[in-house]
Short mmCIF file of C-alpha atoms in Angstrom, two decimals:
data_model
loop_
_atom_site.label_atom_id
_atom_site.label_comp_id
_atom_site.label_asym_id
_atom_site.label_seq_id
_atom_site.Cartn_x
_atom_site.Cartn_y
_atom_site.Cartn_z
CA UNK A 1 51.36 43.58 19.60
CA UNK A 2 51.80 43.49 15.88
CA UNK A 3 52.76 39.87 16.02
CA UNK A 4 49.80 39.07 18.13
CA UNK A 5 47.53 40.77 15.54
CA UNK A 6 49.01 38.85 12.69
CA UNK A 7 48.30 35.66 14.48
CA UNK A 8 44.62 36.69 15.02
CA UNK A 9 44.36 37.45 11.34
CA UNK A 10 45.88 34.18 10.31
CA UNK A 11 43.58 32.32 12.81
CA UNK A 12 40.57 34.01 11.61
CA UNK A 13 41.27 33.30 8.03
CA UNK A 14 42.10 29.64 8.62
CA UNK A 15 38.34 29.19 9.58
CA UNK A 16 37.01 30.38 6.40
CA UNK A 17 37.72 32.15 3.08
CA UNK A 18 38.74 35.73 2.89
CA UNK A 19 35.84 38.11 3.46
CA UNK A 20 36.18 39.75 0.20
CA UNK A 21 35.22 36.47 -1.82
CA UNK A 22 32.13 36.99 -4.09
CA UNK A 23 28.82 35.26 -3.17
CA UNK A 24 27.58 35.16 -6.82
CA UNK A 25 27.65 31.35 -6.88
CA UNK A 26 25.59 31.09 -3.75
CA UNK A 27 23.16 33.82 -4.97
CA UNK A 28 22.71 31.92 -8.32
CA UNK A 29 22.18 28.71 -6.49
CA UNK A 30 19.78 30.14 -3.90
CA UNK A 31 17.78 31.88 -6.57
CA UNK A 32 17.70 28.72 -8.60
CA UNK A 33 15.92 27.05 -5.63
CA UNK A 34 13.17 29.53 -6.00
CA UNK A 35 14.13 31.84 -3.08
CA UNK A 36 14.34 35.61 -3.12
CA UNK A 37 17.74 37.31 -3.16
CA UNK A 38 16.68 39.92 -0.68
CA UNK A 39 19.12 40.03 2.12
CA UNK A 40 21.54 37.57 0.46
CA UNK A 41 24.98 38.98 0.86
CA UNK A 42 27.11 40.07 -2.29
CA UNK A 43 30.41 39.03 -0.47
CA UNK A 44 31.20 36.73 2.30
CA UNK A 45 30.32 37.92 5.86
CA UNK A 46 31.30 36.64 9.35
CA UNK A 47 29.41 33.49 10.26
CA UNK A 48 29.08 33.69 14.05
CA UNK A 49 25.22 33.81 13.53
CA UNK A 50 25.18 30.34 12.08
CA UNK A 51 23.64 27.68 14.37
CA UNK A 52 24.13 24.53 12.08
CA UNK A 53 26.88 25.23 9.61
CA UNK A 54 30.58 26.00 10.71
CA UNK A 55 30.95 29.49 11.72
CA UNK A 56 33.69 30.65 9.46
CA UNK A 57 33.24 33.42 6.75
CA UNK A 58 30.13 32.53 4.86
CA UNK A 59 27.50 33.60 2.24
CA UNK A 60 24.66 32.43 4.34
CA UNK A 61 22.58 34.46 6.67
CA UNK A 62 20.54 33.10 9.57
CA UNK A 63 17.37 33.33 7.43
CA UNK A 64 19.15 31.41 4.64
CA UNK A 65 20.34 28.83 6.87
CA UNK A 66 16.90 28.23 8.27
CA UNK A 67 15.41 28.19 4.80
CA UNK A 68 17.90 25.71 3.37
CA UNK A 69 17.52 23.56 6.53
CA UNK A 70 13.80 23.36 5.80
CA UNK A 71 14.43 22.58 2.25
CA UNK A 72 16.86 19.73 3.11
CA UNK A 73 14.14 18.21 5.28
CA UNK A 74 11.51 18.38 2.68
CA UNK A 75 13.77 17.05 -0.01
CA UNK A 76 15.01 14.10 2.16
CA UNK A 77 11.43 13.23 3.15
CA UNK A 78 10.36 13.38 -0.49
CA UNK A 79 13.39 11.27 -1.30
CA UNK A 80 12.37 8.52 1.18
CA UNK A 81 8.86 8.68 0.07
CA UNK A 82 9.85 8.12 -3.61
CA UNK A 83 12.12 5.27 -2.61
CA UNK A 84 9.04 3.76 -0.89
CA UNK A 85 6.90 4.30 -3.94
CA UNK A 86 9.44 2.57 -6.10
CA UNK A 87 9.30 -0.43 -3.78
CA UNK A 88 5.56 -0.30 -3.69
CA UNK A 89 5.55 -0.19 -7.30
CA UNK A 90 7.62 -3.52 -7.47
CA UNK A 91 5.36 -5.08 -5.05
CA UNK A 92 2.32 -3.86 -7.01
CA UNK A 93 3.70 -5.31 -10.19
CA UNK A 94 4.10 -8.85 -8.49
CA UNK A 95 0.79 -8.52 -6.97
CA UNK A 96 -0.95 -7.84 -10.32
CA UNK A 97 0.94 -10.42 -12.17
CA UNK A 98 -0.07 -13.11 -9.91
CA UNK A 99 -3.56 -11.88 -9.62
CA UNK A 100 -3.84 -11.98 -13.45
CA UNK A 101 -2.39 -15.42 -13.45
CA UNK A 102 -4.73 -16.93 -10.78
CA UNK A 103 -7.80 -15.30 -12.09
CA UNK A 104 -7.06 -16.41 -15.56
CA UNK A 105 -6.57 -19.82 -14.14
CA UNK A 106 -9.96 -19.83 -12.35
CA UNK A 107 -11.69 -18.42 -15.51
CA UNK A 108 -10.10 -21.06 -17.67
CA UNK A 109 -11.29 -23.82 -15.30
CA UNK A 110 -14.85 -22.56 -15.17
CA UNK A 111 -15.04 -22.09 -18.79
CA UNK A 112 -13.69 -25.63 -19.34
CA UNK A 113 -16.37 -26.99 -16.98
CA UNK A 114 -19.22 -25.10 -18.78
CA UNK A 115 -18.15 -26.21 -22.34
CA UNK A 116 -17.63 -29.88 -21.32
CA UNK A 117 -20.65 -30.23 -19.08
CA UNK A 118 -23.01 -28.60 -21.53
CA UNK A 119 -21.64 -31.17 -24.19
CA UNK A 120 -21.95 -34.22 -21.97
CA UNK A 121 -24.96 -33.38 -19.73
CA UNK A 122 -27.04 -31.19 -21.82
CA UNK A 123 -30.10 -29.73 -20.27
CA UNK A 124 -29.20 -31.43 -17.00
CA UNK A 125 -26.30 -29.02 -16.76
CA UNK A 126 -28.21 -26.05 -18.16
CA UNK A 127 -30.90 -26.48 -15.50
CA UNK A 128 -28.38 -26.72 -12.66
CA UNK A 129 -25.71 -24.41 -13.90
CA UNK A 130 -26.16 -22.16 -10.97
CA UNK A 131 -24.71 -24.71 -8.58
CA UNK A 132 -21.42 -24.72 -10.39
CA UNK A 133 -21.42 -20.95 -11.01
CA UNK A 134 -21.95 -20.32 -7.26
CA UNK A 135 -18.92 -22.69 -6.46
CA UNK A 136 -16.64 -20.63 -8.59
CA UNK A 137 -18.02 -17.33 -7.44
CA UNK A 138 -17.44 -18.28 -3.84
CA UNK A 139 -13.98 -19.43 -4.64
CA UNK A 140 -13.28 -16.11 -6.17
CA UNK A 141 -14.72 -14.20 -3.26
CA UNK A 142 -12.57 -16.22 -0.95
CA UNK A 143 -9.41 -15.52 -2.88
CA UNK A 144 -10.22 -11.85 -3.05
CA UNK A 145 -10.41 -11.62 0.80
CA UNK A 146 -14.16 -11.87 1.64
CA UNK A 147 -15.26 -13.60 4.91
CA UNK A 148 -16.00 -16.97 3.10
CA UNK A 149 -15.51 -20.14 4.95
CA UNK A 150 -13.80 -22.38 2.28
CA UNK A 151 -14.75 -25.73 4.02
CA UNK A 152 -18.36 -24.73 4.24
CA UNK A 153 -18.28 -23.60 0.52
CA UNK A 154 -17.11 -27.06 -0.60
CA UNK A 155 -19.50 -28.92 1.69
CA UNK A 156 -22.40 -26.60 0.52
CA UNK A 157 -21.60 -27.39 -3.14
CA UNK A 158 -21.60 -31.05 -2.77
CA UNK A 159 -24.75 -31.02 -0.86
CA UNK A 160 -26.54 -28.85 -3.40
CA UNK A 161 -25.02 -31.03 -6.18
CA UNK A 162 -26.43 -34.18 -4.48
CA UNK A 163 -30.00 -32.64 -4.18
CA UNK A 164 -30.10 -31.91 -7.88
CA UNK A 165 -28.60 -35.20 -8.94
CA UNK A 166 -30.84 -37.26 -6.66
CA UNK A 167 -33.85 -35.35 -7.97
CA UNK A 168 -32.84 -35.83 -11.62
CA UNK A 169 -31.83 -39.48 -11.15
CA UNK A 170 -34.64 -40.74 -8.81
CA UNK A 171 -37.67 -42.88 -9.94
CA UNK A 172 -40.20 -40.46 -11.25
CA UNK A 173 -43.23 -41.70 -9.38
CA UNK A 174 -41.97 -40.15 -6.11
CA UNK A 175 -42.62 -36.57 -5.09
CA UNK A 176 -39.52 -35.04 -3.42
CA UNK A 177 -40.31 -32.15 -1.09
CA UNK A 178 -37.74 -29.51 0.14
CA UNK A 179 -37.64 -31.13 3.44
CA UNK A 180 -36.92 -34.59 1.86
CA UNK A 181 -34.16 -33.05 -0.29
CA UNK A 182 -32.69 -31.45 2.70
CA UNK A 183 -32.49 -34.77 4.40
CA UNK A 184 -30.79 -36.34 1.32
CA UNK A 185 -28.27 -33.47 1.28
CA UNK A 186 -27.32 -34.27 4.92
CA UNK A 187 -26.28 -37.96 3.68
CA UNK A 188 -23.31 -36.46 1.80
CA UNK A 189 -20.79 -37.39 4.45
CA UNK A 190 -22.12 -40.68 5.60
CA UNK A 191 -23.23 -42.25 2.46
CA UNK A 192 -20.41 -40.83 0.32
CA UNK A 193 -22.55 -40.64 -2.88
CA UNK A 194 -19.65 -39.16 -4.75
CA UNK A 195 -16.99 -41.57 -3.69
CA UNK A 196 -13.67 -40.30 -2.39
CA UNK A 197 -13.78 -37.18 -4.64
CA UNK A 198 -14.98 -34.75 -2.02
CA UNK A 199 -12.60 -36.01 0.63
CA UNK A 200 -9.57 -35.97 -1.78
CA UNK A 201 -10.42 -32.70 -3.32
CA UNK A 202 -11.07 -30.71 -0.17
CA UNK A 203 -7.42 -30.48 1.24
CA UNK A 204 -5.99 -29.89 -2.16
CA UNK A 205 -8.38 -27.08 -3.02
CA UNK A 206 -8.03 -25.57 0.46
CA UNK A 207 -4.27 -25.57 0.32
CA UNK A 208 -4.23 -24.03 -3.20
CA UNK A 209 -6.62 -21.30 -2.33
CA UNK A 210 -5.30 -20.62 1.25
CA UNK A 211 -1.82 -20.19 -0.20
CA UNK A 212 -2.94 -18.02 -3.14
CA UNK A 213 -4.95 -15.59 -0.88
CA UNK A 214 -2.28 -15.43 1.82
CA UNK A 215 0.26 -14.71 -0.93
CA UNK A 216 -1.51 -11.66 -2.42
CA UNK A 217 -2.38 -10.53 1.10
CA UNK A 218 1.32 -10.73 2.03
CA UNK A 219 2.20 -8.55 -0.87
CA UNK A 220 -0.60 -6.07 0.02
CA UNK A 221 0.50 -5.88 3.66
CA UNK A 222 4.12 -5.41 2.57
CA UNK A 223 3.19 -2.44 0.39
CA UNK A 224 0.99 -0.91 3.25
CA UNK A 225 3.92 -1.21 5.67
CA UNK A 226 6.29 0.52 3.14
CA UNK A 227 3.74 3.24 2.53
CA UNK A 228 3.39 4.04 6.25
CA UNK A 229 7.00 3.77 7.09
CA UNK A 230 8.03 6.07 4.17
CA UNK A 231 5.82 8.75 5.54
CA UNK A 232 7.55 9.02 8.91
CA UNK A 233 8.67 12.64 9.31
CA UNK A 234 12.30 13.64 9.78
CA UNK A 235 13.36 14.59 13.27
CA UNK A 236 14.78 18.12 14.12
CA UNK A 237 18.13 16.38 14.97
CA UNK A 238 18.03 14.66 11.58
CA UNK A 239 16.98 17.93 9.73
CA UNK A 240 20.22 19.69 11.27
CA UNK A 241 22.36 16.69 10.10
CA UNK A 242 20.77 16.84 6.51
CA UNK A 243 21.37 20.59 6.31
CA UNK A 244 24.98 20.21 7.41
CA UNK A 245 25.59 17.36 4.90
CA UNK A 246 23.82 18.82 1.88
CA UNK A 247 23.80 22.67 2.01
CA UNK A 248 26.40 23.81 4.56
CA UNK A 249 29.15 23.32 1.82
CA UNK A 250 27.38 26.03 -0.21
CA UNK A 251 27.56 28.31 2.75
CA UNK A 252 31.22 27.59 3.12
CA UNK A 253 32.02 28.24 -0.57
CA UNK A 254 32.72 24.47 -1.21
CA UNK A 255 29.68 23.73 -3.41
CA UNK A 256 31.58 21.48 -5.79
CA UNK A 257 33.04 19.22 -3.03
CA UNK A 258 31.08 16.07 -2.47
CA UNK A 259 30.43 14.71 1.05
CA UNK A 260 32.81 12.17 2.43
CA UNK A 261 31.30 8.66 1.90
CA UNK A 262 31.50 7.58 5.46
CA UNK A 263 30.15 10.90 6.66
CA UNK A 264 27.16 10.68 4.42
CA UNK A 265 26.54 6.99 5.55
CA UNK A 266 26.63 8.02 9.24
CA UNK A 267 24.09 10.68 8.57
CA UNK A 268 21.88 8.39 6.60
CA UNK A 269 22.25 5.44 9.11
CA UNK A 270 21.33 7.72 12.01
CA UNK A 271 18.27 9.27 10.22
CA UNK A 272 17.04 5.93 8.87
CA UNK A 273 17.88 4.02 12.20
CA UNK A 274 14.24 3.21 12.97
CA UNK A 275 13.53 2.10 9.45
CA UNK A 276 16.49 -0.27 9.58
CA UNK A 277 14.91 -2.00 12.56
CA UNK A 278 12.39 -3.36 10.15
CA UNK A 279 15.05 -5.48 8.58
CA UNK A 280 14.67 -8.74 10.63
CA UNK A 281 10.97 -9.07 10.22
CA UNK A 282 10.94 -7.71 6.72
CA UNK A 283 13.38 -10.50 5.77
CA UNK A 284 11.27 -13.10 7.58
CA UNK A 285 8.18 -11.98 5.69
CA UNK A 286 10.02 -12.02 2.28
CA UNK A 287 11.41 -15.47 3.21
CA UNK A 288 7.88 -16.85 4.03
CA UNK A 289 6.54 -15.29 0.79
CA UNK A 290 9.22 -17.07 -1.16
CA UNK A 291 8.21 -20.41 0.59
CA UNK A 292 4.62 -19.86 -0.35
CA UNK A 293 5.53 -19.10 -3.85
CA UNK A 294 7.49 -22.14 -4.06
CA UNK A 295 4.69 -24.21 -2.63
CA UNK A 296 2.53 -23.27 -5.78
CA UNK A 297 4.54 -25.84 -7.79
CA UNK A 298 4.56 -28.56 -5.09
CA UNK A 299 2.60 -31.64 -6.24
CA UNK A 300 -0.13 -31.34 -7.05
CA UNK A 301 0.70 -27.79 -8.31
CA UNK A 302 -1.83 -24.97 -7.97
CA UNK A 303 -2.57 -24.96 -11.65
CA UNK A 304 -3.31 -28.67 -11.80
CA UNK A 305 -5.57 -28.47 -8.74
CA UNK A 306 -7.74 -25.71 -10.21
CA UNK A 307 -7.66 -26.71 -13.77
CA UNK A 308 -8.65 -30.18 -13.06
CA UNK A 309 -11.80 -29.25 -10.96
CA UNK A 310 -14.02 -29.98 -13.86
CA UNK A 311 -12.55 -33.53 -14.21
CA UNK A 312 -12.90 -34.35 -10.53
CA UNK A 313 -16.53 -32.98 -10.25
CA UNK A 314 -17.17 -35.14 -13.46
CA UNK A 315 -15.65 -38.19 -11.75
CA UNK A 316 -17.92 -37.53 -8.73
CA UNK A 317 -21.08 -37.35 -10.99
CA UNK A 318 -19.98 -40.43 -12.82
CA UNK A 319 -19.44 -42.37 -9.60
CA UNK A 320 -23.07 -41.36 -8.36
CA UNK A 321 -24.66 -42.27 -11.64
CA UNK A 322 -22.99 -45.63 -11.48
CA UNK A 323 -24.37 -46.34 -8.05
CA UNK A 324 -27.78 -44.67 -8.24
CA UNK A 325 -29.71 -47.77 -7.10
CA UNK A 326 -27.62 -48.47 -4.10
CA UNK A 327 -27.57 -44.89 -2.99
CA UNK A 328 -31.32 -44.45 -3.54
CA UNK A 329 -31.92 -47.52 -1.41
CA UNK A 330 -29.81 -46.11 1.46
CA UNK A 331 -31.49 -42.67 1.31
CA UNK A 332 -34.91 -44.47 1.60
CA UNK A 333 -33.63 -46.20 4.70
CA UNK A 334 -32.23 -42.96 6.17
CA UNK A 335 -34.96 -40.47 5.07
CA UNK A 336 -37.99 -42.75 4.59
CA UNK A 337 -39.69 -43.48 1.25
CA UNK A 338 -41.04 -40.35 -0.34
CA UNK A 339 -44.68 -39.85 -1.29
CA UNK A 340 -45.85 -41.44 -4.55
CA UNK A 341 -46.67 -38.79 -7.18
CA UNK A 342 -50.03 -38.83 -8.98
CA UNK A 343 -48.48 -38.81 -12.39
CA UNK A 344 -45.25 -39.72 -13.87
CA UNK A 345 -43.02 -36.72 -14.94
CA UNK A 346 -41.95 -36.46 -18.54
CA UNK A 347 -38.31 -36.35 -19.86
CA UNK A 348 -37.49 -40.00 -20.36
CA UNK A 349 -34.92 -39.12 -23.05
CA UNK A 350 -33.13 -36.75 -20.62
CA UNK A 351 -33.12 -39.54 -17.98
CA UNK A 352 -31.59 -41.92 -20.39
CA UNK A 353 -28.82 -39.61 -20.89
CA UNK A 354 -28.50 -38.92 -17.20
CA UNK A 355 -28.05 -42.51 -16.33
CA UNK A 356 -25.53 -43.18 -19.00
CA UNK A 357 -22.13 -42.98 -17.11
CA UNK A 358 -20.15 -42.83 -20.29
CA UNK A 359 -21.91 -39.43 -21.08
CA UNK A 360 -20.06 -37.78 -18.18
CA UNK A 361 -16.67 -39.13 -18.91
CA UNK A 362 -13.99 -36.44 -19.31
CA UNK A 363 -10.33 -36.37 -19.81
CA UNK A 364 -7.95 -33.92 -18.29
CA UNK A 365 -5.86 -32.37 -21.08
CA UNK A 366 -4.01 -29.37 -19.68
CA UNK A 367 -2.49 -26.96 -22.07
CA UNK A 368 1.21 -27.51 -22.42
CA UNK A 369 1.76 -23.77 -21.70
CA UNK A 370 0.10 -23.86 -18.21
CA UNK A 371 2.96 -25.46 -16.43
CA UNK A 372 5.40 -23.21 -18.16
CA UNK A 373 3.49 -20.16 -17.28
CA UNK A 374 3.42 -21.26 -13.59
CA UNK A 375 7.13 -21.81 -13.51
CA UNK A 376 7.86 -18.39 -15.06
CA UNK A 377 5.44 -16.82 -12.55
CA UNK A 378 7.20 -18.38 -9.61
CA UNK A 379 10.69 -17.59 -10.94
CA UNK A 380 9.84 -13.98 -11.61
CA UNK A 381 8.19 -13.19 -8.34
CA UNK A 382 10.92 -15.01 -6.42
CA UNK A 383 13.63 -13.03 -8.15
CA UNK A 384 11.90 -9.70 -7.44
CA UNK A 385 11.19 -10.59 -3.80
CA UNK A 386 14.98 -11.54 -3.22
CA UNK A 387 16.02 -8.15 -4.72
CA UNK A 388 13.94 -6.27 -2.09
CA UNK A 389 14.86 -8.59 0.84
CA UNK A 390 17.44 -6.11 2.33
CA UNK A 391 15.93 -3.00 1.21
CA UNK A 392 15.77 -1.33 4.70
CA UNK A 393 19.50 -1.75 5.44
CA UNK A 394 20.46 -0.96 1.82
CA UNK A 395 18.64 2.40 1.83
CA UNK A 396 21.57 4.46 3.52
CA UNK A 397 24.23 3.06 1.12
CA UNK A 398 21.98 3.83 -1.92
CA UNK A 399 21.57 7.42 -0.80
CA UNK A 400 25.35 7.67 -0.42
CA UNK A 401 26.28 6.12 -3.78
CA UNK A 402 29.31 7.34 -5.74
CA UNK A 403 27.32 9.88 -7.72
CA UNK A 404 26.51 11.91 -4.53
CA UNK A 405 29.27 11.17 -2.24
CA UNK A 406 33.04 10.98 -2.67
CA UNK A 407 34.51 7.50 -2.91
CA UNK A 408 37.95 6.96 -1.54
CA UNK A 409 38.82 10.64 -1.90
CA UNK A 410 40.96 10.96 1.24
CA UNK A 411 41.04 14.60 2.20
CA UNK A 412 39.22 15.87 -0.85
CA UNK A 413 35.66 15.71 0.46
CA UNK A 414 33.33 17.61 2.74
CA UNK A 415 33.51 16.19 6.21
CA UNK A 416 30.90 18.34 7.86
CA UNK A 417 33.32 21.10 8.77
CA UNK A 418 35.58 21.62 5.87
CA UNK A 419 37.34 19.92 2.88
CA UNK A 420 39.36 17.20 4.69
CA UNK A 421 39.46 13.57 5.71
CA UNK A 422 36.53 12.07 7.57
CA UNK A 423 37.93 10.02 10.47
CA UNK A 424 34.98 8.49 12.55
CA UNK A 425 33.93 4.95 11.84
CA UNK A 426 30.70 4.03 10.20
CA UNK A 427 27.98 3.06 12.57
CA UNK A 428 25.99 -0.35 12.29
CA UNK A 429 22.39 -0.61 11.20
CA UNK A 430 19.40 0.03 13.52
CA UNK A 431 18.58 2.28 16.38
CA UNK A 432 20.68 0.51 19.03
CA UNK A 433 23.85 0.83 16.91
CA UNK A 434 23.54 4.70 16.77
CA UNK A 435 24.58 4.99 20.46
CA UNK A 436 27.99 6.57 19.24
CA UNK A 437 26.90 8.20 16.05
CA UNK A 438 28.84 11.38 15.80
CA UNK A 439 26.53 13.03 13.12
CA UNK A 440 23.09 12.54 14.48
CA UNK A 441 21.88 13.10 18.05
CA UNK A 442 19.38 10.25 18.75
CA UNK A 443 17.62 9.07 21.95
CA UNK A 444 17.79 5.22 21.34
CA UNK A 445 15.20 4.74 24.20
CA UNK A 446 12.58 6.38 22.12
CA UNK A 447 11.77 4.44 19.05
CA UNK A 448 9.40 5.53 16.46
CA UNK A 449 6.05 4.05 17.37
CA UNK A 450 4.74 4.10 13.83
CA UNK A 451 7.61 1.94 12.69
CA UNK A 452 7.18 -0.43 15.85
CA UNK A 453 3.59 -0.94 14.88
CA UNK A 454 4.47 -1.77 11.43
CA UNK A 455 7.07 -4.31 12.65
CA UNK A 456 4.23 -5.92 14.56
CA UNK A 457 2.13 -6.01 11.36
CA UNK A 458 5.01 -7.81 9.57
CA UNK A 459 5.24 -10.48 12.35
CA UNK A 460 1.50 -11.14 12.18
CA UNK A 461 1.54 -11.46 8.49
CA UNK A 462 4.55 -13.88 8.45
CA UNK A 463 2.81 -16.05 11.03
CA UNK A 464 -0.25 -16.21 8.95
CA UNK A 465 1.82 -17.14 5.86
CA UNK A 466 3.44 -19.94 7.81
CA UNK A 467 -0.08 -21.22 8.69
CA UNK A 468 -1.03 -20.99 5.02
CA UNK A 469 2.02 -23.23 4.23
CA UNK A 470 0.46 -25.98 6.39
CA UNK A 471 -2.91 -25.64 4.56
CA UNK A 472 -4.36 -23.78 7.60
CA UNK A 473 -7.05 -21.12 6.76
CA UNK A 474 -6.01 -17.67 7.52
CA UNK A 475 -8.11 -15.43 9.74
CA UNK A 476 -8.25 -12.11 7.81
CA UNK A 477 -10.53 -9.34 8.61
CA UNK A 478 -12.92 -8.72 5.72
CA UNK A 479 -11.79 -5.73 3.75
CA UNK A 480 -15.37 -4.63 3.36
CA UNK A 481 -15.46 -3.94 7.04
CA UNK A 482 -12.18 -2.10 7.47
CA UNK A 483 -9.50 -0.84 5.42
CA UNK A 484 -7.12 1.15 7.55
CA UNK A 485 -5.07 4.10 6.35
CA UNK A 486 -5.70 6.57 3.55
CA UNK A 487 -4.86 4.12 0.77
CA UNK A 488 -3.79 0.61 -0.24
CA UNK A 489 -0.19 -0.60 0.29
CA UNK A 490 -0.47 -1.60 -3.31
CA UNK A 491 -1.31 1.81 -4.73
CA UNK A 492 1.30 3.81 -6.45
CA UNK A 493 -0.71 6.78 -7.77
CA UNK A 494 -2.64 6.07 -10.97
CA UNK A 495 -0.96 2.74 -11.41
CA UNK A 496 -3.56 1.22 -8.84
CA UNK A 497 -6.55 1.99 -10.98
CA UNK A 498 -7.27 -1.69 -11.67
CA UNK A 499 -9.13 -3.55 -9.12
CA UNK A 500 -7.73 -6.62 -7.55
CA UNK A 501 -7.95 -8.52 -4.30
CA UNK A 502 -8.82 -5.98 -1.55
CA UNK A 503 -6.68 -4.86 1.10
CA UNK A 504 -6.94 -7.12 4.21
CA UNK A 505 -5.72 -5.67 7.41
CA UNK A 506 -4.63 -8.37 9.89
CA UNK A 507 -6.36 -8.34 13.18
CA UNK A 508 -4.32 -7.66 16.25
CA UNK A 509 -5.50 -7.09 19.82
CA UNK A 510 -2.35 -5.55 21.18
CA UNK A 511 0.90 -3.94 19.89
CA UNK A 512 4.20 -4.95 21.33
CA UNK A 513 6.70 -2.15 21.82
CA UNK A 514 10.44 -2.00 21.57
CA UNK A 515 12.24 -2.59 24.84
CA UNK A 516 15.07 -0.14 24.86
CA UNK A 517 18.28 -0.35 26.94
CA UNK A 518 18.73 1.84 29.96
CA UNK A 519 18.24 5.55 29.42
CA UNK A 520 20.81 7.06 27.11
CA UNK A 521 20.72 10.11 25.06
CA UNK A 522 23.58 10.06 22.51
CA UNK A 523 24.63 11.35 19.27
CA UNK A 524 23.37 9.75 16.42
CA UNK A 525 20.30 2.30 8.94
CA UNK A 526 26.92 -3.23 4.81
CA UNK A 527 25.23 -5.22 2.12
CA UNK A 528 25.28 -5.03 -1.68
CA UNK A 529 22.52 -2.97 -3.17
CA UNK A 530 20.19 -4.49 -5.74
CA UNK A 531 19.95 -1.88 -8.64
CA UNK A 532 16.42 -2.69 -9.93
CA UNK A 533 14.66 -1.55 -6.74
CA UNK A 534 16.87 1.30 -5.86
CA UNK A 535 17.80 2.78 -9.26
CA UNK A 536 15.21 5.60 -9.16
CA UNK A 537 16.28 6.28 -5.59
CA UNK A 538 19.85 6.79 -6.88
CA UNK A 539 18.84 9.38 -9.38
CA UNK A 540 16.78 11.26 -6.85
CA UNK A 541 19.82 11.20 -4.43
CA UNK A 542 21.96 12.61 -7.16
CA UNK A 543 19.56 15.44 -7.56
CA UNK A 544 19.29 16.10 -4.00
CA UNK A 545 22.98 16.29 -3.37
CA UNK A 546 23.97 17.81 -6.68
CA UNK A 547 25.87 21.10 -6.28
#
């Protein structure tokens, strides 16, 4: 009987520390988290009441275990949100950088037109400046996501310019009514009063603006996806797993022992399994954004197209001025001869200047820094996009870096039960790979619907970016009609105070859902981590798992 009693004592104490061990360290830790010490034991007690942590001798009561479990959930959710904000901030930086560049390019082009046309055309430009101002205003509205038809905008500009030019260049004895001028404007396509300039310019301008708008919208949609995915709550099963990983060592008197690296990775891969399923479509989107960014420098580059607008418009005006008599004759044939006016209009000096083709001659002299700035813009944004390309599958490894988890520590790490070696293998990435995860119980037949919807948004945006690469206009929903969610994907607190292109939500009539394998409820997202995106995350993870 004495031998049996000795065995029972040895067996009991092999499960935990001696019951006389002080709980002063746990009390200090618990109080430091802001919790009351009421009910916290002074020395270790038997742990049969514990439902998450191992049931050896412990300093944690049931209430403490529940409190710390809730704390681990809040901290982990906060950690994922903060990681998302870090990624959003990077996207927002690229968004604003390109927006500033492109807006400056447009402003510089318009300013160049105003200065040169005022010098060469004088009052002819001053009286018709609104035509050119409206063109640039519509181009800006299109870029910023408004429901502007780019082709109609360009056609309308040439039609209005033709009306004004014909009225200014026509023989003064004729009276030109609004109906007659409307007929003149309709001859733009058939009579080609501006030569080949409109036809040559249209695909170039369209390609440049479609690419620019789709690019900033791609960055915006990416940020919105990150924001929504980062707010997905932790499941009860993951809450238990996080408690066991982070705070159960305290209850066991092993606060200084780091979790085994593979143990930590299995917990994180299980709890971030749905997020890891974003990886394929996220990489597809980033790849397409990189292609669009690269297209900005393709001949003719976006800076050349936009900055040379004044020159091309000047060439068109020059062409018409040199062919005024031929065009006027054709207009008379198409629209009839206008009514003769009673008196001749004044302004002979202005007409002399108008019919002098040399007066509209311009020379395209781009700033030597423009091309360099575009190259730097493309290089910088491409570098940052590549860094975030594998973000979703790098997240578990980032959370389990060497500062928060033991490296090759062998049997000197916390394995979920005690200080010993962790034997299970590391799971793969994604929900389906968690079928044998020993640390997190996951039903792989029930994916998170919020994340599945965001996967669809990534697919839609990628397809529209691919269309933009071919110069095809992108069918975005006007941001003034609908901005879904509680905030822009580009907003990261106060850093989003500056206005920019509005958030455009891609239209979709249906949502595709994940087709899971046959019903299985089981227990249960290997790449190099880019430090620039995940560095703030590493610091937060260190704080979360510091003991």
